[in-house]
PDB file of C-alpha atoms in Angstrom:
ATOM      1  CA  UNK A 722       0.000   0.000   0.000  1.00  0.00           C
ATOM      2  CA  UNK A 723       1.745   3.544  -1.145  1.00  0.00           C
ATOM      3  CA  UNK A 724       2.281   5.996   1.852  1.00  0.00           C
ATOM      4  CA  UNK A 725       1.256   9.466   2.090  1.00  0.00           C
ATOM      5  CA  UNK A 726       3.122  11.115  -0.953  1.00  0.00           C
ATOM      6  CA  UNK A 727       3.739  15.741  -1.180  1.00  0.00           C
ATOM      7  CA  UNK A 728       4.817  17.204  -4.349  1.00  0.00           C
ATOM      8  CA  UNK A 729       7.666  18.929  -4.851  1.00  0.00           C
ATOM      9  CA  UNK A 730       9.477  17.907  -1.829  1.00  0.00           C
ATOM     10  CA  UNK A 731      11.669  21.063  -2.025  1.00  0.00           C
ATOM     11  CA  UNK A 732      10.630  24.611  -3.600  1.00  0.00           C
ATOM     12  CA  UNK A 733      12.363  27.953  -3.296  1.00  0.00           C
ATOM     13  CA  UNK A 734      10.465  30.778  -3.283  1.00  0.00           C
ATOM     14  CA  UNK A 735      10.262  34.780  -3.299  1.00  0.00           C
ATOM     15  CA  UNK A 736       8.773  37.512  -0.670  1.00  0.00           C
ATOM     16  CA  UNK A 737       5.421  38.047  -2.600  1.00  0.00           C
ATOM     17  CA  UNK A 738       5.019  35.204  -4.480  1.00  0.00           C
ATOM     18  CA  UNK A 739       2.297  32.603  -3.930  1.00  0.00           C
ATOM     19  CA  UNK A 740       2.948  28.547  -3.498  1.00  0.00           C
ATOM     20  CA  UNK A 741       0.539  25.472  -3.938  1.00  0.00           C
ATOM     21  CA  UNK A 742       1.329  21.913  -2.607  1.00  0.00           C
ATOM     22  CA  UNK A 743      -0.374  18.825  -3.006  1.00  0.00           C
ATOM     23  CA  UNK A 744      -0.776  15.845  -1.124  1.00  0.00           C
ATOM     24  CA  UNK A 745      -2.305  12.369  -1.991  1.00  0.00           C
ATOM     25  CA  UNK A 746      -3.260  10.743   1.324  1.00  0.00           C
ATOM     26  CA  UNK A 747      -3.677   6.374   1.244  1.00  0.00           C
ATOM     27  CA  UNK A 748      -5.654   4.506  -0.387  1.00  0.00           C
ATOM     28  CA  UNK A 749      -8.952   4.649   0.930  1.00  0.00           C
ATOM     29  CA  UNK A 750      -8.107   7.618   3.395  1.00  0.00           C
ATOM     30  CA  UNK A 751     -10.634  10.945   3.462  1.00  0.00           C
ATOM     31  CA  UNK A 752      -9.265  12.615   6.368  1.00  0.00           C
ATOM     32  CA  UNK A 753      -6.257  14.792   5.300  1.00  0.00           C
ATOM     33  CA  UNK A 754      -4.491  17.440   7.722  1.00  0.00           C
ATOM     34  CA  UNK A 755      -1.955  19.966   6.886  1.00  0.00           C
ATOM     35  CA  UNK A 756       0.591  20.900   9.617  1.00  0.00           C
ATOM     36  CA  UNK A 757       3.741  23.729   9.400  1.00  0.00           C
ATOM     37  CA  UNK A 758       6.977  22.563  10.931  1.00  0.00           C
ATOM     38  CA  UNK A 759       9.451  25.248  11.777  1.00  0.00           C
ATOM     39  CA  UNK A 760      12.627  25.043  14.605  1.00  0.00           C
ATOM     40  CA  UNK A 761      10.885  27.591  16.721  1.00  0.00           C
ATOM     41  CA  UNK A 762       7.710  26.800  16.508  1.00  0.00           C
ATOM     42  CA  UNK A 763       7.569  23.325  16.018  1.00  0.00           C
ATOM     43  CA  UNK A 764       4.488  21.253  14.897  1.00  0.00           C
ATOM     44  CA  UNK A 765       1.539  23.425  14.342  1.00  0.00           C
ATOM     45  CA  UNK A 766      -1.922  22.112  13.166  1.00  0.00           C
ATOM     46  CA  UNK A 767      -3.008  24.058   9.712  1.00  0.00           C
ATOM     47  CA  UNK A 768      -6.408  22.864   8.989  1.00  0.00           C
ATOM     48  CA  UNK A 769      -8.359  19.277   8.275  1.00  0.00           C
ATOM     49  CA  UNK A 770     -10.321  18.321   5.509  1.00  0.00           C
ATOM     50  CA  UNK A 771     -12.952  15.504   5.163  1.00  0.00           C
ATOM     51  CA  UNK A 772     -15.171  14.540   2.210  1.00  0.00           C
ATOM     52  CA  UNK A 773     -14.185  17.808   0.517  1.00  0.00           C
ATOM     53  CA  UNK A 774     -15.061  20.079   3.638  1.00  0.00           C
ATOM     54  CA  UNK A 775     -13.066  21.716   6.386  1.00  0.00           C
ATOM     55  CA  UNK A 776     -13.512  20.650   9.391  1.00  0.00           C
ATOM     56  CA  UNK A 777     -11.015  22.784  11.498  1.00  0.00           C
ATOM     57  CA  UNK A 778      -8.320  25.074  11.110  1.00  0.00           C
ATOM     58  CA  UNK A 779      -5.514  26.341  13.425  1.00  0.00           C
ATOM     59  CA  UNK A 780      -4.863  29.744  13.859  1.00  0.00           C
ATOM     60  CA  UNK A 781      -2.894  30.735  10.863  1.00  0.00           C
ATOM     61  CA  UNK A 782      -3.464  33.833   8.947  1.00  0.00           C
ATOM     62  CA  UNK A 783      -6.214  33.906   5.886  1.00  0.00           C
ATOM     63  CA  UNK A 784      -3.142  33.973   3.234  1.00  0.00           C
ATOM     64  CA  UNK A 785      -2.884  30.022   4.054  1.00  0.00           C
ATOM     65  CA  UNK A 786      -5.512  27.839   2.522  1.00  0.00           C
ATOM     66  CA  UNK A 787      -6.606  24.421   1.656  1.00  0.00           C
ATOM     67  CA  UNK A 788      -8.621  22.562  -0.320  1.00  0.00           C
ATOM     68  CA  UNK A 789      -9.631  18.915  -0.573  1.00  0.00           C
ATOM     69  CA  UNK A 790     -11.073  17.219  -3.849  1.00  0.00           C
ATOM     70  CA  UNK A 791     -13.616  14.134  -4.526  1.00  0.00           C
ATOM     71  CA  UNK A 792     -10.698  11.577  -4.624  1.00  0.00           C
ATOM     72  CA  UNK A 793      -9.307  12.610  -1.061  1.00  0.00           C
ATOM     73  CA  UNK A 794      -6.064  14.494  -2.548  1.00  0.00           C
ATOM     74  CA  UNK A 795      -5.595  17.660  -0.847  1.00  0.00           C
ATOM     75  CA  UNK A 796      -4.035  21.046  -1.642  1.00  0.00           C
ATOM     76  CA  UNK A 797      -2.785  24.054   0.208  1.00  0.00           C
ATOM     77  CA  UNK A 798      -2.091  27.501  -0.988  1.00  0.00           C
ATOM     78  CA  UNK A 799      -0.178  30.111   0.990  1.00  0.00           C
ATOM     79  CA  UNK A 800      -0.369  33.627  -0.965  1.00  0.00           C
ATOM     80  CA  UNK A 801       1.989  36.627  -0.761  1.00  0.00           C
ATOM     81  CA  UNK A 802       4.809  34.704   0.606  1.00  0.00           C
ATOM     82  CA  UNK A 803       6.949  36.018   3.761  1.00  0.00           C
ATOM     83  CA  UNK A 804       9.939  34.933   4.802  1.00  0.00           C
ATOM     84  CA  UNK A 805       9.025  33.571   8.149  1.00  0.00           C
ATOM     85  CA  UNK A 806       6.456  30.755   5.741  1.00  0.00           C
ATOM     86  CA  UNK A 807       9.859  28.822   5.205  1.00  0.00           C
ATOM     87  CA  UNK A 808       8.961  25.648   7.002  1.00  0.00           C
ATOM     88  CA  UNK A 809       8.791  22.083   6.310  1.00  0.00           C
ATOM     89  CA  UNK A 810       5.076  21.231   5.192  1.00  0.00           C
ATOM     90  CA  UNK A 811       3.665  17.919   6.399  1.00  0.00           C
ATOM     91  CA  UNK A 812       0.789  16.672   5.244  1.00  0.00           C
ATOM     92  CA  UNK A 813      -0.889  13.281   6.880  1.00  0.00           C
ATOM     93  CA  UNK A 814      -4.010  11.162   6.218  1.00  0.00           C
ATOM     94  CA  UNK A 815      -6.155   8.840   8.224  1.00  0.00           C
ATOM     95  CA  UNK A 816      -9.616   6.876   7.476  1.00  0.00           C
ATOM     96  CA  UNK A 817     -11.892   9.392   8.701  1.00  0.00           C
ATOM     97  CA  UNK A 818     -11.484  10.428  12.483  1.00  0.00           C
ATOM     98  CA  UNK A 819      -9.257  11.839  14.718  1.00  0.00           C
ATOM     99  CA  UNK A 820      -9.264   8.172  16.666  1.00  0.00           C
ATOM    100  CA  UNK A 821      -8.106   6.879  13.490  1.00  0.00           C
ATOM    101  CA  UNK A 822      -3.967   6.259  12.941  1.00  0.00           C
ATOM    102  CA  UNK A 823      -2.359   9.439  11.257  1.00  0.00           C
ATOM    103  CA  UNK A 824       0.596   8.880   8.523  1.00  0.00           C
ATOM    104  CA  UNK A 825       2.450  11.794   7.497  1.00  0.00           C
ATOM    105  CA  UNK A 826       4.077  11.987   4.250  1.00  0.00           C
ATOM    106  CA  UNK A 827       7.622  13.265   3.988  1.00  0.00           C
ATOM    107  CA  UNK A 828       6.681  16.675   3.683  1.00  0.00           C
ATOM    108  CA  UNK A 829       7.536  19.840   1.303  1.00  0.00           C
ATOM    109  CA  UNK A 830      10.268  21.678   2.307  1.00  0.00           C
ATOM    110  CA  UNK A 831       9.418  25.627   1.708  1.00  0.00           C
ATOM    111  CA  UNK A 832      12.386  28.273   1.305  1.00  0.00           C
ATOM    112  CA  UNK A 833      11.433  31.815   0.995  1.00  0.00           C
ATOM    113  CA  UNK A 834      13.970  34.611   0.080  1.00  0.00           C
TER     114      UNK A 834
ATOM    115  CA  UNK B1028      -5.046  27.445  23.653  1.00  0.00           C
ATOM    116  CA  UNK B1029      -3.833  23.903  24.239  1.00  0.00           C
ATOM    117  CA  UNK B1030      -0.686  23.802  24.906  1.00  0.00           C
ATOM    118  CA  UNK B1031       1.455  20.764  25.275  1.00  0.00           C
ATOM    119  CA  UNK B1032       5.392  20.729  26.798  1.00  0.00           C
ATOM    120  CA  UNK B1033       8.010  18.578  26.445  1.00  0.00           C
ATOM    121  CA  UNK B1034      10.659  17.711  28.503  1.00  0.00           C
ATOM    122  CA  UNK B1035      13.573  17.814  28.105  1.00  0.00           C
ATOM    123  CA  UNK B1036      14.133  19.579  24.652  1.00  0.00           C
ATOM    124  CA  UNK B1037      17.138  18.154  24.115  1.00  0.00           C
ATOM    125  CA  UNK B1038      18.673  14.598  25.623  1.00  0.00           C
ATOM    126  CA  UNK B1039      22.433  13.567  24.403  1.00  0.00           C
ATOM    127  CA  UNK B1040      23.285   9.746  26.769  1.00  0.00           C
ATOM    128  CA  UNK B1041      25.934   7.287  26.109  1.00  0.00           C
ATOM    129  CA  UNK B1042      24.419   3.636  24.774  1.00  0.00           C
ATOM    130  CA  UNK B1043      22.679   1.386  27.175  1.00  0.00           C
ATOM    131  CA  UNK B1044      21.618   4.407  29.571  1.00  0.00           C
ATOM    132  CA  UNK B1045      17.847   4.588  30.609  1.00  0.00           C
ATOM    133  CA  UNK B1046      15.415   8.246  29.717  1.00  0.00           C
ATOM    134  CA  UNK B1047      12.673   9.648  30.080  1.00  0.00           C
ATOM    135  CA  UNK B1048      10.788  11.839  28.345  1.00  0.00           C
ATOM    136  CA  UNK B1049       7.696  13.749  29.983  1.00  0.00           C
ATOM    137  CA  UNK B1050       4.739  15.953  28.133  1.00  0.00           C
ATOM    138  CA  UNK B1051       2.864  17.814  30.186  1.00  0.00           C
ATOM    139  CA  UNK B1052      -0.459  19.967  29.802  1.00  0.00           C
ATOM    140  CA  UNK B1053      -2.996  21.603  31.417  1.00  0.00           C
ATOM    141  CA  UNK B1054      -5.595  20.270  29.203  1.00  0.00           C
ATOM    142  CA  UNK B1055      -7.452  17.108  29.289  1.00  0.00           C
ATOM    143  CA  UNK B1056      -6.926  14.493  26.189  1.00  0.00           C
ATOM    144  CA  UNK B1057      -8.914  12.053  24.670  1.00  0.00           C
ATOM    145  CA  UNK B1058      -6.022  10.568  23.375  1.00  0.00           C
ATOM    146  CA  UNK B1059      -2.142  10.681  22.649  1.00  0.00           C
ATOM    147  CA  UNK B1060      -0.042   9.705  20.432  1.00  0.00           C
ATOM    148  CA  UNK B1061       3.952   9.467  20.585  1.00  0.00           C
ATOM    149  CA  UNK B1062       5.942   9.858  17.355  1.00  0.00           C
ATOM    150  CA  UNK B1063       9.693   9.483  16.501  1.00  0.00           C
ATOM    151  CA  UNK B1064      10.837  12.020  13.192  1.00  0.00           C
ATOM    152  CA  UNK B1065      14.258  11.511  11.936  1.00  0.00           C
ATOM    153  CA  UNK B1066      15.732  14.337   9.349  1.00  0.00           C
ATOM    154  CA  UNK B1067      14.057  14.456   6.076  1.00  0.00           C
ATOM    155  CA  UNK B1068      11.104  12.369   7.185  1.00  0.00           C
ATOM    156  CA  UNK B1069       7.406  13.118   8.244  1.00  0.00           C
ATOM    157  CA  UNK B1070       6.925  11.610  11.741  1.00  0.00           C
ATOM    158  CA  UNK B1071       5.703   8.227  12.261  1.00  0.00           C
ATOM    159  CA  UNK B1072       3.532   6.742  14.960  1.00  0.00           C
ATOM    160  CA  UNK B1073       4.698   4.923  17.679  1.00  0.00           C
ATOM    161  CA  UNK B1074       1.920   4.796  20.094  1.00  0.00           C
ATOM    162  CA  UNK B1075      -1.200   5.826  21.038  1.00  0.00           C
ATOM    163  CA  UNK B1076      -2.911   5.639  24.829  1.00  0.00           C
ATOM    164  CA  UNK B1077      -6.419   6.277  25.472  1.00  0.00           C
ATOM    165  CA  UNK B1078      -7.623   5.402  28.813  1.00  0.00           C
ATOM    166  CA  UNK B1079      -5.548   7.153  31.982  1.00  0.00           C
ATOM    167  CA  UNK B1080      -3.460   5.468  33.673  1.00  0.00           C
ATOM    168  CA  UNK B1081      -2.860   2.881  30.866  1.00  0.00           C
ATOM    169  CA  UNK B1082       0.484   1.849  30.038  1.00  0.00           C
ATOM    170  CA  UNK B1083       1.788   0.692  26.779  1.00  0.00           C
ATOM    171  CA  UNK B1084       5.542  -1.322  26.048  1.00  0.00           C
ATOM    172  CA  UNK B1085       6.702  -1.625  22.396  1.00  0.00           C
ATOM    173  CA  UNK B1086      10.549  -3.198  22.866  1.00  0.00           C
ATOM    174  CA  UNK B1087      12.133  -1.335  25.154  1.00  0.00           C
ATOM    175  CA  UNK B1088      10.095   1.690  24.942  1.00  0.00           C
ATOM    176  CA  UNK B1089       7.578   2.064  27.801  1.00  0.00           C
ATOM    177  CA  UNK B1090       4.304   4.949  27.115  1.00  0.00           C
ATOM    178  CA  UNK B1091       2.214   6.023  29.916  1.00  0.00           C
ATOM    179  CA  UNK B1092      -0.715   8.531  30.141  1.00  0.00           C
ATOM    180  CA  UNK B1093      -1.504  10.286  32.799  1.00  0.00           C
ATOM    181  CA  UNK B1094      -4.648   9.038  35.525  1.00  0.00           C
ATOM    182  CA  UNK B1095      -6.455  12.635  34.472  1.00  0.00           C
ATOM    183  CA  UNK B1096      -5.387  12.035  30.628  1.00  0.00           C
ATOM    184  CA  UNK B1097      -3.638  15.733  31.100  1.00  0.00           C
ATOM    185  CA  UNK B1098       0.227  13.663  30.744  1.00  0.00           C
ATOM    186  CA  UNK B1099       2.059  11.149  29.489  1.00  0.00           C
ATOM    187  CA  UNK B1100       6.104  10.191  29.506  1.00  0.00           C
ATOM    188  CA  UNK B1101       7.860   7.975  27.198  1.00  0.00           C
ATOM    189  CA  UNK B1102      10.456   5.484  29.114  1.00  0.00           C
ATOM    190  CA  UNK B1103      13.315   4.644  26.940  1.00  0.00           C
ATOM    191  CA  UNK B1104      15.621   1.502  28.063  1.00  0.00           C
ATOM    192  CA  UNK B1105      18.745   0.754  27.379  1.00  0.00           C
ATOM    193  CA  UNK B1106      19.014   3.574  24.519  1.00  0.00           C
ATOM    194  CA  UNK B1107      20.555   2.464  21.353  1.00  0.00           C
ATOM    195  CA  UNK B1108      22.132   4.850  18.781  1.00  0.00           C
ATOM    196  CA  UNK B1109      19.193   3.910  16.583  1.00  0.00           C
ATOM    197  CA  UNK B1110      16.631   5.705  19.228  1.00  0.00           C
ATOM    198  CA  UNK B1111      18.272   8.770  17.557  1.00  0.00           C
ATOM    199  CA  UNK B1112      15.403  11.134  16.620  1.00  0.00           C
ATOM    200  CA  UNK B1113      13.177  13.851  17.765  1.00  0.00           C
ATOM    201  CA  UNK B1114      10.052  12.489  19.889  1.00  0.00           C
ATOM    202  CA  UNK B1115       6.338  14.330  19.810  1.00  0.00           C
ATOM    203  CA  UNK B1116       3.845  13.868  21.535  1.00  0.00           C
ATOM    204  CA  UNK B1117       0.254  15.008  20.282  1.00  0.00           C
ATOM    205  CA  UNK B1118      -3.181  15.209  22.193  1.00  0.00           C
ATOM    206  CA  UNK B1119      -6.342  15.407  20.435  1.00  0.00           C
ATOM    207  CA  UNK B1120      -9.918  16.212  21.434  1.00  0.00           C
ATOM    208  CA  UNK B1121     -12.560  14.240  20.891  1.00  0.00           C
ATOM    209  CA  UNK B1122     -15.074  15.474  17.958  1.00  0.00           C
ATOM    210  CA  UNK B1123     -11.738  18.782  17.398  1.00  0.00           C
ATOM    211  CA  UNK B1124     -10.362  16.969  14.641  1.00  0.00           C
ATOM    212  CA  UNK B1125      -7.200  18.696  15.635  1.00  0.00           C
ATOM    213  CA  UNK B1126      -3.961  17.604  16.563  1.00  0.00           C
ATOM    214  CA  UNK B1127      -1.943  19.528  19.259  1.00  0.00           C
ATOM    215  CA  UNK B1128       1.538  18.373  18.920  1.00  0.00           C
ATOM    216  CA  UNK B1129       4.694  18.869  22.035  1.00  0.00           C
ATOM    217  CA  UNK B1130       7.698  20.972  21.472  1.00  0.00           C
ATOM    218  CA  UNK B1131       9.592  18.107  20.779  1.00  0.00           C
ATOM    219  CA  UNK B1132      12.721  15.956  22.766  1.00  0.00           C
ATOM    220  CA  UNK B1133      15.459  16.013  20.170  1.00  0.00           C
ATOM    221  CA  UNK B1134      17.522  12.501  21.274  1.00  0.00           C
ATOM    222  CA  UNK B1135      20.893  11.841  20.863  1.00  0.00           C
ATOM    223  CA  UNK B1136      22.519   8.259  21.237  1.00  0.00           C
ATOM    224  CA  UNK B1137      26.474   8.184  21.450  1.00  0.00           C
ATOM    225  CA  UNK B1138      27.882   5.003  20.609  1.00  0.00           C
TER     226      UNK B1138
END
């Protein structure tokens, strides 16, 4: 069974600029959560998606958004770029709940100059 | 705001010592979960505890949470270099659908 899988696993960006990244959660997976990884921050929860709707979000500014489509895949946009969004971008999936086993994918690496 | 803290941040022992690492919070859990992330790599589960006071062994890794489901610590022994990693711990609400991760142990296992 294929893991969680992000593309592009690295991307270099500019102040201003906007970024998308996609995820493809497992097989037969429709919960998808996005999470920012930085040193100083660590681990902080982006939003959740399920059957195409979100059904939280952390407290992130409105430039960072998500989206989930009918086959589970997920997206998230971040918009005029700043250079404290350089993080590492994990993504994970589970069957439906948040009693259900997460897997994270390898995440997207995010550089902004 | 949930918060959840780790301790210690950072852990550097010789091979075959004994650790522990605690997560504390002030809020109450439905569950936890403990992961292990090594460089490059989204973390990956280790463990998850659900009723307080329930302990859990995988190898030589002992979990515990907490009797008020507030805590939990993660018991490693006889550390091996390949214990090398940085260890979360996550809570999560019940019906949230929200995962609030620790600060993180970064361990370090001298050979």
């Amino acid at each position: 069974k294929a893991g969680v899988t992000q593309t592009p696993r690295y991307l270099i960006k500019t102040r201003g600029q906007q970024v998308t990244l996609s995820c493809s959660p497992i097989s037969g997976h429709r919960s998808v959560s996005w999470y920012q990884q930085t040193p100083g921050q660590g681990l902080q929860f982006l939003f959740e998606y399920f059957s195409e709707t979100q059904r939280n979000k952390g407290n992130f500014p409105g430039r960072f958004s998500g989206r989930q489509f009918s086959n589970s895949r997920s997206e998230m946009n971040v918009s005029t770029l700043e250079l404290g969004d350089s993080a590492l971008y994990l993504c994970a999936s589970s069957i439906a709940s948040e009693a259900d086993t997460q897997y994270f994918g390898p995440g997207t690496r995010l550089t902004v100059l | 705001t949930q918060l959840l803290e780790q301790s210690p941040q950072f852990l550097s022992i010789q091979e075959g010592e004994n650790l522990t690492v605690y997560c504390n919070s002030s809020s109450v859990f439905s569950s936890l979960q403990w992961y292990r992330q090594e460089p490059g790599e989204g973390p990956v589960l280790l463990v998850t505890v659900v009723t307080g006071g329930e302990v859990k062994k995988l190898k030589r890794l002992t979990f515990q949470f907490g009797d008020a489901r507030k805590d939990s610590s993660l018991h490693i022994t006889a550390a091996q270099p390949g214990d090398t990693g940085l260890y979360l711990c996550a809570g999560v609400t019940s019906g949230t659908y929200k995962y609030i991760f620790g600060t993180g142990t970064r361990l370090k296992v001298l050979a």
